[in-house]
Amino acid sequence: MWAAQEVIALINEAKIYKENIKSVFVVNRKIANTAIGRDVCDALATYSTDVLHSTVTQRVIFAESVAAGKAVFKLEPHSSDAKEISALVDEILELPS
């Protein structure tokens, strides 16, 4: 959260050179069932950059997948983790081009 304004400033600067650049916020490493997990989307909504509905929750499987050198889809293809990533990919692909 603390770096959001700086990221937006960098994106705005990049738009000088590439005016069609697109950006959105994605909540990553969200801590499930916590006030901060719920409030971060509301805080990001105060910026002009869109916030995707899909989030990625902090889970051990992501670290395990890196250690194994495999994607979450390979380790646990029907898990909540894989479903979150699939939902995120789907939402990104639905963004206007």
PDB file of C-alpha atoms in Angstrom:
ATOM      1  CA  MET A   1       0.000   0.000   0.000  1.00  0.00           C
ATOM      2  CA  TRP A   2       2.693   2.470   1.008  1.00  0.00           C
ATOM      3  CA  ALA A   3       4.241   2.407  -2.466  1.00  0.00           C
ATOM      4  CA  ALA A   4       1.031   2.781  -4.468  1.00  0.00           C
ATOM      5  CA  GLN A   5       1.386   6.526  -5.046  1.00  0.00           C
ATOM      6  CA  GLU A   6       5.003   6.098  -6.170  1.00  0.00           C
ATOM      7  CA  VAL A   7       4.005   3.349  -8.609  1.00  0.00           C
ATOM      8  CA  ILE A   8       1.269   5.553 -10.065  1.00  0.00           C
ATOM      9  CA  ALA A   9       3.786   8.378 -10.496  1.00  0.00           C
ATOM     10  CA  LEU A  10       6.143   6.013 -12.365  1.00  0.00           C
ATOM     11  CA  ILE A  11       3.319   4.834 -14.610  1.00  0.00           C
ATOM     12  CA  ASN A  12       2.319   8.415 -15.372  1.00  0.00           C
ATOM     13  CA  GLU A  13       5.922   9.202 -16.247  1.00  0.00           C
ATOM     14  CA  ALA A  14       6.089   6.136 -18.521  1.00  0.00           C
ATOM     15  CA  LYS A  15       2.940   7.343 -20.311  1.00  0.00           C
ATOM     16  CA  ILE A  16       4.988  10.252 -21.642  1.00  0.00           C
ATOM     17  CA  TYR A  17       6.931   7.750 -23.741  1.00  0.00           C
ATOM     18  CA  LYS A  18       4.237   5.143 -24.276  1.00  0.00           C
ATOM     19  CA  GLU A  19       0.839   6.813 -24.097  1.00  0.00           C
ATOM     20  CA  ASN A  20      -1.180   3.596 -24.478  1.00  0.00           C
ATOM     21  CA  ILE A  21       0.312   1.902 -21.413  1.00  0.00           C
ATOM     22  CA  LYS A  22      -2.301   0.247 -19.213  1.00  0.00           C
ATOM     23  CA  SER A  23      -2.189  -0.428 -15.492  1.00  0.00           C
ATOM     24  CA  VAL A  24      -4.333  -1.924 -12.762  1.00  0.00           C
ATOM     25  CA  PHE A  25      -3.800  -2.852  -9.143  1.00  0.00           C
ATOM     26  CA  VAL A  26      -3.849  -6.492  -8.086  1.00  0.00           C
ATOM     27  CA  VAL A  27      -3.905  -7.301  -4.404  1.00  0.00           C
ATOM     28  CA  ASN A  28      -1.191  -9.904  -3.904  1.00  0.00           C
ATOM     29  CA  ARG A  29      -0.273 -11.793  -0.720  1.00  0.00           C
ATOM     30  CA  LYS A  30      -3.632 -10.849   0.771  1.00  0.00           C
ATOM     31  CA  ILE A  31      -3.985 -12.198   4.284  1.00  0.00           C
ATOM     32  CA  ALA A  32      -7.350 -13.933   4.419  1.00  0.00           C
ATOM     33  CA  ASN A  33      -9.919 -13.088   7.076  1.00  0.00           C
ATOM     34  CA  THR A  34      -8.118 -10.009   8.389  1.00  0.00           C
ATOM     35  CA  ALA A  35      -9.129  -6.373   8.557  1.00  0.00           C
ATOM     36  CA  ILE A  36      -6.112  -5.333   6.501  1.00  0.00           C
ATOM     37  CA  GLY A  37      -6.987  -7.950   3.901  1.00  0.00           C
ATOM     38  CA  ARG A  38     -10.448  -6.447   3.583  1.00  0.00           C
ATOM     39  CA  ASP A  39      -9.399  -2.805   3.777  1.00  0.00           C
ATOM     40  CA  VAL A  40      -6.593  -2.780   1.224  1.00  0.00           C
ATOM     41  CA  CYS A  41      -8.984  -2.840  -1.760  1.00  0.00           C
ATOM     42  CA  ASP A  42     -10.916   0.090  -0.310  1.00  0.00           C
ATOM     43  CA  ALA A  43      -7.682   2.029   0.197  1.00  0.00           C
ATOM     44  CA  LEU A  44      -6.524   1.337  -3.367  1.00  0.00           C
ATOM     45  CA  ALA A  45      -9.902   2.450  -4.704  1.00  0.00           C
ATOM     46  CA  THR A  46      -9.024   6.005  -3.671  1.00  0.00           C
ATOM     47  CA  TYR A  47      -6.536   6.147  -6.574  1.00  0.00           C
ATOM     48  CA  SER A  48      -7.502   6.675 -10.198  1.00  0.00           C
ATOM     49  CA  THR A  49      -6.052   3.281 -11.196  1.00  0.00           C
ATOM     50  CA  ASP A  50      -8.562   0.418 -11.339  1.00  0.00           C
ATOM     51  CA  VAL A  51      -8.360  -2.407  -8.793  1.00  0.00           C
ATOM     52  CA  LEU A  52      -9.069  -5.904 -10.059  1.00  0.00           C
ATOM     53  CA  HIS A  53     -11.640  -7.983  -8.181  1.00  0.00           C
ATOM     54  CA  SER A  54      -9.364 -11.020  -8.249  1.00  0.00           C
ATOM     55  CA  THR A  55      -6.844 -11.261  -5.434  1.00  0.00           C
ATOM     56  CA  VAL A  56      -4.020 -13.640  -4.595  1.00  0.00           C
ATOM     57  CA  THR A  57      -4.000 -14.843  -1.007  1.00  0.00           C
ATOM     58  CA  GLN A  58      -0.762 -15.487   0.849  1.00  0.00           C
ATOM     59  CA  ARG A  59      -0.354 -19.247   1.008  1.00  0.00           C
ATOM     60  CA  VAL A  60       2.496 -21.679   1.588  1.00  0.00           C
ATOM     61  CA  ILE A  61       1.860 -23.438  -1.743  1.00  0.00           C
ATOM     62  CA  PHE A  62       3.316 -20.494  -3.655  1.00  0.00           C
ATOM     63  CA  ALA A  63       6.663 -20.835  -1.876  1.00  0.00           C
ATOM     64  CA  GLU A  64       6.506 -24.612  -2.267  1.00  0.00           C
ATOM     65  CA  SER A  65       5.861 -24.299  -5.987  1.00  0.00           C
ATOM     66  CA  VAL A  66       8.921 -22.069  -6.409  1.00  0.00           C
ATOM     67  CA  ALA A  67      11.055 -24.510  -4.418  1.00  0.00           C
ATOM     68  CA  ALA A  68       9.778 -27.391  -6.566  1.00  0.00           C
ATOM     69  CA  GLY A  69      10.279 -25.429  -9.776  1.00  0.00           C
ATOM     70  CA  LYS A  70       6.660 -26.026 -10.752  1.00  0.00           C
ATOM     71  CA  ALA A  71       3.582 -23.889 -11.165  1.00  0.00           C
ATOM     72  CA  VAL A  72       0.785 -24.150  -8.626  1.00  0.00           C
ATOM     73  CA  PHE A  73      -1.292 -25.725 -11.401  1.00  0.00           C
ATOM     74  CA  LYS A  74       1.145 -28.655 -11.536  1.00  0.00           C
ATOM     75  CA  LEU A  75       1.342 -29.199  -7.781  1.00  0.00           C
ATOM     76  CA  GLU A  76      -2.322 -28.748  -6.911  1.00  0.00           C
ATOM     77  CA  PRO A  77      -4.371 -28.165 -10.078  1.00  0.00           C
ATOM     78  CA  HIS A  78      -7.762 -28.072  -8.335  1.00  0.00           C
ATOM     79  CA  SER A  79      -6.724 -26.067  -5.279  1.00  0.00           C
ATOM     80  CA  SER A  80      -7.992 -22.667  -4.171  1.00  0.00           C
ATOM     81  CA  ASP A  81      -4.586 -21.301  -5.136  1.00  0.00           C
ATOM     82  CA  ALA A  82      -4.877 -22.471  -8.727  1.00  0.00           C
ATOM     83  CA  LYS A  83      -8.435 -21.115  -8.882  1.00  0.00           C
ATOM     84  CA  GLU A  84      -7.244 -17.684  -7.688  1.00  0.00           C
ATOM     85  CA  ILE A  85      -4.563 -17.534 -10.358  1.00  0.00           C
ATOM     86  CA  SER A  86      -7.010 -18.687 -13.036  1.00  0.00           C
ATOM     87  CA  ALA A  87      -9.508 -16.029 -11.973  1.00  0.00           C
ATOM     88  CA  LEU A  88      -6.784 -13.377 -12.104  1.00  0.00           C
ATOM     89  CA  VAL A  89      -5.683 -14.463 -15.586  1.00  0.00           C
ATOM     90  CA  ASP A  90      -9.296 -14.464 -16.793  1.00  0.00           C
ATOM     91  CA  GLU A  91      -9.882 -10.969 -15.414  1.00  0.00           C
ATOM     92  CA  ILE A  92      -6.702  -9.634 -17.018  1.00  0.00           C
ATOM     93  CA  LEU A  93      -7.669 -11.154 -20.370  1.00  0.00           C
ATOM     94  CA  GLU A  94     -11.087  -9.468 -20.126  1.00  0.00           C
ATOM     95  CA  LEU A  95      -9.547  -6.005 -19.749  1.00  0.00           C
ATOM     96  CA  PRO A  96     -10.186  -3.712 -22.703  1.00  0.00           C
ATOM     97  CA  SER A  97      -7.275  -3.644 -25.109  1.00  0.00           C
TER      98      SER A  97
END
